[in-house]
Coordinates of N, CA and C in Angstrom, one line a residue:
Chain A
S1 N 0.7 -1.2 -0.1 CA -0.1 0.1 0.0 C 1.0 1.2 0.0
Q2 N 0.7 2.5 -0.7 CA 1.2 3.8 -1.0 C 1.0 3.8 0.4
W3 N -0.3 4.1 1.1 CA -0.7 4.9 2.3 C -0.1 4.1 3.8
G4 N -1.1 3.9 4.7 CA -0.6 3.5 5.8 C -0.4 1.9 5.3
E5 N 0.9 1.6 6.4 CA 1.3 0.2 6.2 C 1.6 -0.2 7.4
E6 N 0.8 -1.0 7.9 CA 1.7 -2.1 9.0 C 2.2 -3.4 8.6
N7 N 3.1 -3.7 8.6 CA 3.9 -5.3 8.9 C 2.6 -6.1 9.5
L8 N 2.1 -7.1 8.6 CA 0.9 -8.1 9.1 C 1.4 -9.0 10.2
Q9 N 0.8 -8.3 11.2 CA 1.5 -9.1 12.9 C 0.2 -9.8 13.2
A10 N 0.7 -11.2 14.1 CA -0.5 -11.2 15.0 C 0.1 -11.4 16.2
L11 N -0.4 -10.6 17.3 CA 0.6 -10.4 18.6 C -0.7 -11.1 19.7
S12 N -0.1 -12.4 20.5 CA -1.1 -12.7 21.5 C -0.5 -12.6 22.9
I13 N -1.4 -11.8 23.6 CA -1.0 -10.9 24.9 C -1.6 -11.6 26.2
Q14 N -1.6 -11.5 27.7 CA -2.2 -11.8 28.4 C -2.9 -10.4 29.0
E15 N -4.0 -10.7 29.2 CA -5.2 -9.8 29.8 C -4.2 -8.6 30.7
G16 N -4.6 -7.7 30.6 CA -3.8 -6.9 31.7 C -2.5 -6.6 31.1
E17 N -1.6 -6.7 30.5 CA -0.5 -6.3 29.5 C -0.8 -5.3 29.0
D18 N 0.2 -4.3 28.4 CA 0.1 -3.4 27.3 C 0.4 -3.7 26.3
V19 N 0.2 -2.9 25.6 CA 0.4 -3.5 23.7 C 0.7 -2.6 22.7
T20 N 1.5 -2.3 22.0 CA 1.5 -1.2 21.3 C 2.0 -1.8 19.5
M21 N 1.4 -0.8 18.8 CA 1.1 -1.5 17.4 C 1.5 -0.3 16.9
N22 N 2.6 -0.2 15.7 CA 3.4 0.5 15.1 C 2.7 0.8 13.3
C23 N 2.7 1.7 12.6 CA 2.2 2.1 11.1 C 3.5 3.3 10.8
S24 N 3.6 3.3 9.3 CA 4.4 3.8 8.9 C 3.9 3.9 7.6
Y25 N 3.8 5.3 6.5 CA 3.2 5.8 5.8 C 4.2 6.4 4.8
K26 N 3.6 6.5 3.4 CA 4.9 7.3 2.5 C 4.8 8.4 1.9
T27 N 3.9 8.5 2.2 CA 3.2 10.1 1.3 C 2.8 11.1 2.7
Y28 N 2.6 12.1 2.0 CA 2.0 13.5 2.8 C 0.8 13.0 4.1
T29 N 0.8 12.9 4.8 CA -0.8 13.3 5.4 C -0.9 14.3 6.5
T30 N -2.5 14.6 6.4 CA -2.6 15.6 7.5 C -3.3 14.7 8.6
V31 N -3.7 13.5 8.2 CA -4.6 12.9 9.6 C -4.2 11.3 9.9
V32 N -3.9 10.4 10.9 CA -4.3 9.4 10.7 C -5.0 8.8 11.8
Q33 N -5.9 7.9 11.0 CA -6.5 7.2 12.2 C -6.4 5.9 12.5
W34 N -6.9 5.5 13.6 CA -6.4 3.7 13.9 C -8.0 3.4 14.4
Y35 N -8.3 2.1 13.3 CA -9.6 1.5 13.6 C -9.3 0.4 13.8
R36 N -10.7 0.0 14.6 CA -10.3 -1.6 15.0 C -11.6 -2.2 14.8
Q37 N -11.4 -3.8 14.4 CA -12.5 -4.7 13.5 C -12.5 -5.7 14.3
K38 N -13.9 -5.7 14.9 CA -14.0 -7.1 15.6 C -14.7 -8.4 14.3
S39 N -14.2 -9.5 14.6 CA -14.8 -10.4 14.3 C -16.0 -10.2 13.7
G40 N -16.4 -10.4 12.5 CA -17.7 -10.5 12.1 C -18.6 -9.1 11.8
K41 N -17.7 -8.2 12.2 CA -18.1 -6.6 12.1 C -17.4 -5.7 11.2
G42 N -18.0 -4.5 11.2 CA -17.1 -3.5 10.2 C -16.2 -2.9 10.8
P43 N -14.8 -2.6 10.4 CA -14.2 -1.4 11.5 C -14.8 -0.8 12.3
A44 N -14.4 0.2 13.0 CA -14.7 1.2 14.2 C -13.8 2.5 14.4
Q45 N -13.8 3.6 14.0 CA -12.6 4.4 14.5 C -12.3 4.6 15.9
L46 N -11.2 4.4 16.5 CA -10.7 4.1 17.6 C -10.3 5.8 18.2
I47 N -9.5 6.6 17.4 CA -9.1 7.1 17.6 C -8.2 8.2 16.1
L48 N -8.2 9.2 16.2 CA -7.9 9.9 15.0 C -6.9 10.8 15.6
I49 N -5.7 11.3 15.0 CA -4.9 12.3 15.1 C -4.0 13.1 14.0
R50 N -3.9 14.3 14.1 CA -3.5 15.2 13.4 C -2.3 15.4 13.1
S51 N -1.7 16.2 12.2 CA -0.4 16.1 12.0 C -0.1 17.4 12.9
N52 N -0.8 18.2 13.3 CA -0.2 19.1 14.3 C -0.2 18.5 15.6
E53 N -0.5 17.3 15.7 CA -0.4 16.8 16.9 C 0.4 15.8 17.1
R54 N 1.1 15.3 18.2 CA 2.1 14.6 18.9 C 1.7 13.2 19.3
E55 N 0.5 13.6 19.9 CA -0.1 12.4 21.0 C -1.5 12.6 21.1
K56 N -1.9 11.6 20.5 CA -3.8 12.0 21.6 C -3.6 10.5 22.7
R57 N -4.4 10.8 23.3 CA -5.1 9.8 24.4 C -6.9 10.0 24.4
S58 N -6.7 8.8 24.6 CA -9.0 8.2 24.9 C -8.8 7.3 25.4
G59 N -9.2 7.4 26.5 CA -9.3 6.3 27.6 C -8.0 5.4 28.0
R60 N -8.1 4.2 27.2 CA -6.6 3.4 27.6 C -5.8 3.6 26.3
L61 N -6.2 4.3 25.1 CA -5.6 4.3 23.9 C -4.8 5.5 23.7
R62 N -3.5 5.1 23.5 CA -2.5 6.6 23.5 C -2.2 6.3 22.0
A63 N -2.3 7.3 21.2 CA -1.6 7.3 19.9 C -0.8 8.5 19.4
T64 N 0.4 8.0 19.1 CA 1.1 9.7 18.3 C 1.3 9.6 17.2
L65 N 2.2 10.1 16.7 CA 2.2 10.3 15.2 C 3.6 11.3 15.0
D66 N 4.5 10.8 14.4 CA 5.5 11.7 14.2 C 5.5 11.8 12.9
T67 N 5.5 13.4 12.0 CA 5.6 13.3 10.6 C 7.1 13.5 10.1
S68 N 8.2 13.6 11.0 CA 9.1 13.9 10.1 C 9.5 11.9 10.1
S69 N 9.6 10.8 10.7 CA 9.7 9.2 10.3 C 8.4 8.9 9.7
Q70 N 7.4 9.8 9.6 CA 6.1 9.1 8.7 C 5.5 7.8 9.5
S71 N 5.2 7.9 10.6 CA 5.0 6.9 11.2 C 4.3 6.9 12.6
S72 N 3.4 6.2 12.9 CA 2.2 6.3 14.0 C 2.1 5.3 14.9
S73 N 2.0 5.5 16.2 CA 2.0 3.9 16.9 C 0.7 4.3 18.2
L74 N 0.1 3.1 18.1 CA -1.2 2.8 19.3 C -0.6 2.0 20.0
S75 N -1.2 2.2 21.4 CA -0.7 1.6 22.5 C -2.1 1.3 23.4
I76 N -2.2 0.0 23.8 CA -3.5 0.1 24.8 C -2.9 -0.7 26.2
T77 N -3.4 0.4 27.1 CA -3.2 0.1 28.8 C -3.9 -0.9 28.9
G78 N -3.4 -2.0 29.8 CA -4.2 -2.8 30.6 C -5.4 -3.7 29.8
T79 N -4.8 -4.4 28.7 CA -5.9 -4.6 28.1 C -6.5 -5.8 28.8
L80 N -7.9 -6.2 27.9 CA -8.9 -6.7 28.0 C -9.3 -7.7 27.3
A81 N -9.6 -9.0 27.6 CA -10.1 -10.4 26.3 C -10.9 -9.0 25.3
T82 N -11.9 -8.0 25.6 CA -12.6 -7.3 24.5 C -11.9 -6.7 23.5
D83 N -10.7 -6.5 23.9 CA -9.7 -6.0 23.3 C -9.1 -6.7 21.7
T84 N -9.7 -8.0 21.7 CA -9.3 -8.6 20.7 C -9.6 -8.4 19.4
A85 N -9.2 -8.0 18.4 CA -9.8 -7.7 17.3 C -8.4 -7.6 16.6
V86 N -8.4 -6.9 15.0 CA -7.5 -6.3 13.9 C -7.6 -4.9 14.3
Y87 N -6.3 -4.3 14.2 CA -6.2 -3.1 14.3 C -5.6 -2.4 12.8
F88 N -6.0 -1.2 12.5 CA -5.8 -0.5 11.7 C -5.1 0.7 11.5
C89 N -4.4 1.1 10.8 CA -4.2 2.7 10.9 C -4.2 2.7 9.1
S90 N -5.0 4.2 9.3 CA -5.1 4.8 7.9 C -5.0 6.2 7.9
N91 N -4.5 6.6 6.4 CA -4.6 7.9 6.3 C -4.8 8.4 5.0
S92 N -5.2 9.9 5.4 CA -6.3 10.2 4.1 C -5.9 11.8 3.3
A93 N -6.3 11.2 2.2 CA -6.3 12.4 1.2 C -7.6 13.1 1.3
G94 N -8.0 14.2 1.9 CA -9.4 14.5 1.9 C -10.3 13.3 3.0
N95 N -11.7 12.7 2.3 CA -12.1 12.1 3.3 C -12.0 10.6 2.5
K96 N -10.8 10.3 1.9 CA -10.8 9.0 1.4 C -9.5 8.5 2.0
L97 N -10.1 7.2 2.6 CA -8.9 6.5 3.6 C -8.4 5.5 3.0
T98 N -7.1 5.2 3.0 CA -6.2 4.3 2.7 C -5.7 3.7 4.1
F99 N -6.3 1.8 4.0 CA -5.5 1.4 5.1 C -4.9 0.4 5.1
G100 N -3.8 0.3 6.0 CA -2.7 -0.9 5.9 C -3.2 -2.4 6.0
I101 N -2.3 -3.3 6.4 CA -2.9 -4.5 6.1 C -3.9 -5.0 8.0
G102 N -3.1 -4.7 8.9 CA -3.5 -4.6 10.3 C -2.8 -5.5 11.0
T103 N -3.0 -5.2 11.9 CA -2.4 -5.8 13.0 C -3.2 -6.7 14.1
R104 N -3.1 -8.1 14.3 CA -4.1 -9.0 14.7 C -3.6 -8.8 16.3
V105 N -4.3 -8.4 16.9 CA -4.3 -8.9 18.5 C -5.2 -9.5 19.6
L106 N -4.3 -10.6 20.3 CA -5.1 -11.7 20.6 C -5.1 -11.7 22.3
V107 N -6.0 -11.1 22.7 CA -5.8 -10.9 24.4 C -6.5 -12.1 25.1
R108 N -5.1 -13.0 25.6 CA -6.0 -14.3 26.8 C -6.4 -13.8 27.7
P109 N -7.6 -14.3 28.7 CA -8.0 -13.9 29.4 C -7.4 -14.4 30.8
Chain B
D1 N -29.4 6.8 16.2 CA -29.4 6.5 14.8 C -29.0 5.5 14.6
A2 N -29.7 5.1 13.2 CA -29.1 3.6 12.9 C -27.6 4.2 11.8
G3 N -27.0 2.6 12.2 CA -25.6 2.7 11.5 C -25.8 2.9 10.4
V4 N -24.7 2.4 9.4 CA -24.8 1.9 8.2 C -25.3 0.2 7.8
T5 N -26.0 0.2 7.5 CA -26.7 -1.4 6.9 C -26.4 -1.8 5.6
Q6 N -25.7 -3.1 6.0 CA -25.6 -4.0 4.3 C -26.5 -5.2 4.3
T7 N -27.0 -5.2 3.1 CA -27.4 -6.6 2.6 C -27.0 -7.0 1.7
P8 N -27.0 -8.0 1.6 CA -27.3 -9.4 2.7 C -25.9 -9.4 3.2
R9 N -25.9 -10.3 4.4 CA -24.9 -10.6 5.2 C -23.8 -11.5 4.7
H10 N -24.6 -12.3 3.9 CA -23.9 -13.4 3.0 C -24.5 -13.7 1.6
E11 N -23.5 -13.9 0.8 CA -23.9 -14.5 -0.6 C -23.0 -15.3 -0.9
V12 N -24.1 -16.4 -1.4 CA -23.2 -17.4 -2.3 C -23.5 -17.6 -3.9
A13 N -22.4 -17.4 -4.6 CA -23.1 -17.4 -6.2 C -21.9 -18.6 -6.5
E14 N -22.6 -18.8 -8.0 CA -21.7 -19.6 -9.2 C -20.9 -18.7 -9.9
K15 N -19.8 -19.0 -10.4 CA -19.1 -18.5 -11.3 C -19.9 -17.9 -12.7
G16 N -19.8 -16.6 -13.1 CA -20.5 -16.1 -13.8 C -22.0 -15.3 -13.6
Q17 N -22.1 -15.6 -12.6 CA -23.7 -14.9 -11.9 C -23.5 -13.3 -11.7
T18 N -24.8 -12.6 -11.6 CA -24.6 -11.5 -11.4 C -24.8 -11.4 -10.0
I19 N -24.4 -10.5 -8.8 CA -25.0 -10.3 -7.9 C -24.8 -8.9 -7.2
I20 N -25.9 -8.7 -6.3 CA -26.1 -7.1 -6.2 C -25.9 -6.8 -4.5
L21 N -25.0 -6.1 -4.2 CA -25.0 -6.1 -3.0 C -25.6 -4.7 -2.2
K22 N -26.4 -4.4 -1.2 CA -27.0 -3.2 -0.8 C -26.3 -2.7 0.3
C23 N -26.6 -1.0 0.5 CA -25.9 -0.3 1.6 C -27.1 1.0 1.6
E24 N -27.1 1.0 2.7 CA -28.1 2.2 3.2 C -26.9 3.0 4.7
P25 N -26.7 4.0 3.8 CA -25.3 4.9 5.0 C -26.3 5.9 5.9
V26 N -25.6 5.7 6.6 CA -26.2 7.1 7.6 C -26.8 8.2 7.2
S27 N -27.9 8.2 8.1 CA -28.7 9.4 7.4 C -28.2 10.8 7.4
G28 N -28.0 11.3 6.7 CA -27.1 13.1 6.5 C -26.0 12.7 6.2
H29 N -25.2 11.6 5.7 CA -23.8 11.3 5.3 C -23.8 12.1 4.1
N30 N -22.7 12.2 3.3 CA -23.0 13.0 2.4 C -22.0 12.2 1.2
D31 N -21.1 11.1 1.9 CA -20.1 10.8 1.6 C -20.1 9.4 1.6
L32 N -19.9 8.3 0.6 CA -20.3 7.0 0.3 C -18.9 6.3 0.0
F33 N -18.5 4.8 0.3 CA -17.4 4.3 0.2 C -18.1 2.6 -0.4
W34 N -17.0 1.9 -1.0 CA -17.2 0.6 -1.2 C -16.0 0.2 -0.7
Y35 N -15.5 -0.7 -0.1 CA -13.8 -1.1 0.0 C -14.4 -2.8 0.1
R36 N -13.4 -3.8 -0.6 CA -13.1 -4.9 -0.9 C -12.2 -5.2 0.5
Q37 N -12.8 -6.0 1.1 CA -11.3 -6.9 2.4 C -11.3 -8.1 2.1
T38 N -9.8 -8.6 1.9 CA -9.4 -10.1 2.0 C -8.5 -9.6 2.5
K39 N -7.9 -11.1 3.2 CA -6.9 -11.2 4.2 C -5.3 -10.8 3.2
I40 N -5.2 -11.0 2.5 CA -3.9 -10.7 1.6 C -4.1 -9.3 1.4
Q41 N -5.0 -8.4 0.7 CA -5.0 -7.2 0.1 C -5.3 -6.5 1.5
G42 N -5.8 -6.9 2.2 CA -6.5 -5.9 3.0 C -7.7 -5.2 2.3
L43 N -8.1 -3.9 2.9 CA -9.3 -3.0 2.2 C -8.4 -2.4 1.7
E44 N -9.4 -2.6 0.2 CA -9.2 -1.7 -1.1 C -10.6 -1.4 -1.5
L45 N -9.8 0.2 -1.9 CA -11.2 0.9 -2.1 C -11.8 0.8 -4.2
L46 N -13.2 0.4 -3.8 CA -13.7 0.2 -4.9 C -14.2 1.3 -5.6
S47 N -15.1 2.2 -4.9 CA -15.9 3.2 -5.4 C -16.0 4.3 -3.8
Y48 N -15.9 5.6 -4.4 CA -16.5 6.5 -3.8 C -17.0 7.6 -4.2
F49 N -18.4 7.9 -3.7 CA -19.6 9.2 -4.1 C -19.4 10.2 -3.0
R50 N -19.7 11.3 -3.6 CA -19.9 12.4 -2.9 C -21.5 13.2 -3.3
S51 N -21.9 13.0 -2.5 CA -23.5 13.6 -2.8 C -23.8 12.7 -3.8
K52 N -23.4 11.5 -3.8 CA -24.4 10.7 -5.1 C -23.4 10.8 -6.2
S53 N -22.7 11.6 -6.8 CA -21.8 11.8 -7.4 C -20.3 10.8 -7.3
L54 N -20.0 9.9 -8.4 CA -18.9 9.1 -8.4 C -17.7 10.2 -8.5
M55 N -17.0 9.9 -7.4 CA -15.9 10.6 -7.7 C -14.5 9.8 -7.6
E56 N -14.8 8.1 -7.3 CA -13.6 7.3 -8.1 C -14.3 6.3 -8.1
D57 N -14.0 5.1 -9.4 CA -14.4 3.8 -9.4 C -13.4 2.9 -9.4
G58 N -12.4 3.0 -8.6 CA -11.4 1.7 -8.6 C -10.7 1.3 -9.2
G59 N -10.0 2.1 -10.3 CA -9.5 2.0 -11.4 C -9.5 0.4 -12.0
A60 N -9.1 -0.3 -11.2 CA -8.8 -2.1 -11.4 C -10.0 -3.2 -11.4
F61 N -10.7 -2.0 -10.5 CA -12.1 -3.0 -10.5 C -13.4 -2.6 -11.1
K62 N -12.9 -1.8 -12.2 CA -14.0 -0.9 -13.1 C -14.6 -2.2 -14.2
D63 N -13.5 -3.1 -14.6 CA -14.5 -4.0 -15.7 C -15.5 -4.8 -14.9
R64 N -15.8 -5.4 -14.2 CA -16.9 -6.3 -13.8 C -17.9 -5.9 -12.5
F65 N -16.9 -4.3 -11.5 CA -17.9 -3.9 -10.9 C -18.4 -3.1 -11.3
K66 N -19.6 -2.7 -10.7 CA -20.3 -1.1 -10.5 C -21.0 -1.1 -9.5
A67 N -20.7 0.5 -9.0 CA -21.3 0.8 -7.8 C -22.3 1.9 -8.3
E68 N -23.6 2.3 -7.8 CA -24.4 3.1 -7.9 C -24.8 3.8 -6.9
M69 N -25.5 4.9 -6.9 CA -26.1 5.5 -6.2 C -27.1 6.5 -6.6
L70 N -28.7 5.7 -6.5 CA -29.3 6.5 -7.2 C -30.2 7.4 -6.6
N71 N -29.9 7.5 -4.9 CA -30.6 8.3 -4.1 C -29.9 8.0 -2.6
S72 N -29.6 9.7 -1.9 CA -28.8 9.9 -0.7 C -28.7 8.5 0.2
S73 N -30.1 7.6 0.0 CA -29.9 6.8 1.3 C -30.0 5.4 0.8
F74 N -29.1 5.9 -0.6 CA -29.0 4.1 -1.0 C -27.9 3.6 -2.0
S75 N -27.6 2.8 -1.9 CA -26.2 2.4 -3.0 C -26.1 1.0 -3.2
T76 N -25.7 0.5 -4.5 CA -25.9 -1.1 -4.9 C -24.3 -1.1 -5.3
L77 N -23.7 -2.2 -5.5 CA -22.7 -2.8 -5.6 C -23.2 -4.2 -7.0
K78 N -22.9 -3.9 -8.1 CA -23.0 -4.9 -9.0 C -21.3 -5.6 -9.0
I79 N -21.5 -6.7 -9.4 CA -20.7 -7.6 -9.6 C -21.2 -8.2 -10.8
Q80 N -20.5 -8.4 -11.8 CA -20.8 -8.8 -13.3 C -19.9 -9.2 -14.3
P81 N -19.5 -10.9 -14.7 CA -19.9 -11.8 -13.9 C -18.7 -11.7 -13.2
T82 N -19.5 -12.5 -12.0 CA -18.6 -12.8 -10.7 C -17.9 -13.8 -11.0
E83 N -16.2 -13.8 -10.1 CA -15.6 -15.1 -10.2 C -15.0 -15.7 -9.0
P84 N -14.6 -16.9 -9.3 CA -14.3 -17.1 -7.8 C -13.1 -16.2 -6.6
K85 N -12.3 -15.4 -7.6 CA -11.3 -14.6 -7.0 C -12.0 -13.0 -6.3
D86 N -13.3 -13.0 -7.0 CA -14.4 -12.4 -6.2 C -14.6 -12.1 -4.8
S87 N -14.5 -13.5 -4.2 CA -14.9 -14.1 -2.8 C -14.3 -13.5 -2.0
A88 N -14.4 -12.3 -1.3 CA -14.4 -11.3 -0.4 C -15.4 -11.0 0.9
V89 N -15.4 -10.3 1.9 CA -16.1 -9.2 2.5 C -15.9 -7.8 1.6
Y90 N -17.5 -7.3 1.5 CA -17.3 -6.1 0.4 C -18.0 -5.4 1.8
L91 N -17.3 -4.3 2.2 CA -17.7 -3.3 3.1 C -18.2 -1.8 2.7
C92 N -19.1 -1.4 2.6 CA -19.7 0.0 2.9 C -19.4 0.6 3.9
A93 N -19.1 2.1 3.7 CA -18.7 2.7 4.9 C -19.5 4.7 4.5
S94 N -19.8 5.6 4.9 CA -20.2 6.4 5.0 C -19.6 7.6 5.8
S95 N -19.8 8.7 5.6 CA -18.9 9.9 6.5 C -19.8 11.1 5.9
L96 N -19.7 11.7 7.1 CA -20.0 13.3 6.7 C -18.8 14.0 5.9
E97 N -18.9 15.0 5.0 CA -18.0 15.5 4.3 C -16.5 16.4 5.2
N98 N -15.6 16.0 4.8 CA -14.4 16.6 5.8 C -14.3 16.3 7.2
T99 N -14.9 15.5 7.7 CA -14.7 15.3 9.2 C -13.9 14.0 9.2
G100 N -13.1 13.2 7.8 CA -12.4 12.0 7.7 C -12.8 11.0 8.7
Q101 N -14.0 10.9 9.1 CA -14.2 9.6 9.9 C -15.2 8.7 9.4
L102 N -15.0 7.4 9.1 CA -15.5 6.7 8.2 C -16.3 5.9 9.9
Y103 N -17.9 5.5 9.0 CA -19.0 4.7 9.4 C -19.0 3.7 8.6
F104 N -18.6 2.2 9.6 CA -18.7 0.9 8.0 C -20.1 0.2 8.7
G105 N -20.3 -0.2 7.5 CA -21.3 -1.4 8.2 C -20.5 -2.7 8.3
E106 N -21.5 -3.8 8.7 CA -20.9 -5.2 8.9 C -20.3 -5.5 7.9
G107 N -20.6 -5.2 6.6 CA -20.0 -6.1 5.6 C -21.5 -7.4 4.9
S108 N -21.0 -7.5 3.7 CA -21.5 -8.8 2.8 C -20.2 -9.6 2.2
K109 N -20.7 -11.0 3.0 CA -19.2 -12.1 2.8 C -19.9 -12.3 1.4
L110 N -19.1 -12.6 0.6 CA -19.2 -13.0 -0.9 C -18.6 -14.3 -0.9
T111 N -18.9 -15.3 -1.4 CA -18.3 -16.5 -1.8 C -18.5 -16.7 -3.0
V112 N -17.9 -16.9 -4.2 CA -17.9 -17.3 -5.9 C -17.4 -18.6 -5.6
L113 N -18.1 -19.8 -6.1 CA -17.7 -20.9 -6.1 C -17.3 -21.5 -7.8

C-alpha cells in the first residue's frame, strides 16, 4: 500500500498487559486514524490524530504521530479480552482513507 | 441513529452469476465508500461517492464492478460476472464531508464457487 502500512502481525498477550502497534506511511498526510475490527463486524474508528499533534489519548488508548519519520503508533494499556481484534491505521487524502493490512491482537483472559 | 446497513450479510454465487450488494448509509452522510476486504490485500477502495456523484471508481475494479447511488440513502454494488477471485467481504462506509471519520457496515461476505 502506498499509504498507511503495518507489517501484518499477530500478537498474543495476556489480559492486563500493555500492547503497542506501529504503522508507517509513504506519502504526506494531515490525519492518521486508527480503526479496530472485531470478528464479523466492520471497522470502527478508535482515535484520530492530526499532523499538528504528537500524541492523542482516549481512555486506555494512546496514539502518537511522528511526521518526520512518517510513522504512527497505537498503545493500549491494561488490555482486556474484549480488545481482541484487528487494528488498522489509515491516512487520508480528504475523505478518502487508505488502510494498512492490520495487526491482529489476541488478548488471552 | 441507525448505522450503516448492508444486505445481504452472506451471499453464495456460482461463477458467472450477477450479484448485487446493497448499502444504506448513515442518514445525513454525504460521502459513501465501497471497500473490498481480503486477508491478503486488506481493505481496497472500490468506489467513492460524494453527494451521489461518483468521485472514484477504483481503477482495476472497473470492468466487472459497478457501484451506483440513485439516491442519498441507498447504494448498490453490482458484480457481473462473478469470478472465484471475487470471494471477499465487501464493506460499505459513509461519512460526513471533511470529518475524516468513516462509519462502516458489518459487510457482505461473498463466496463465489
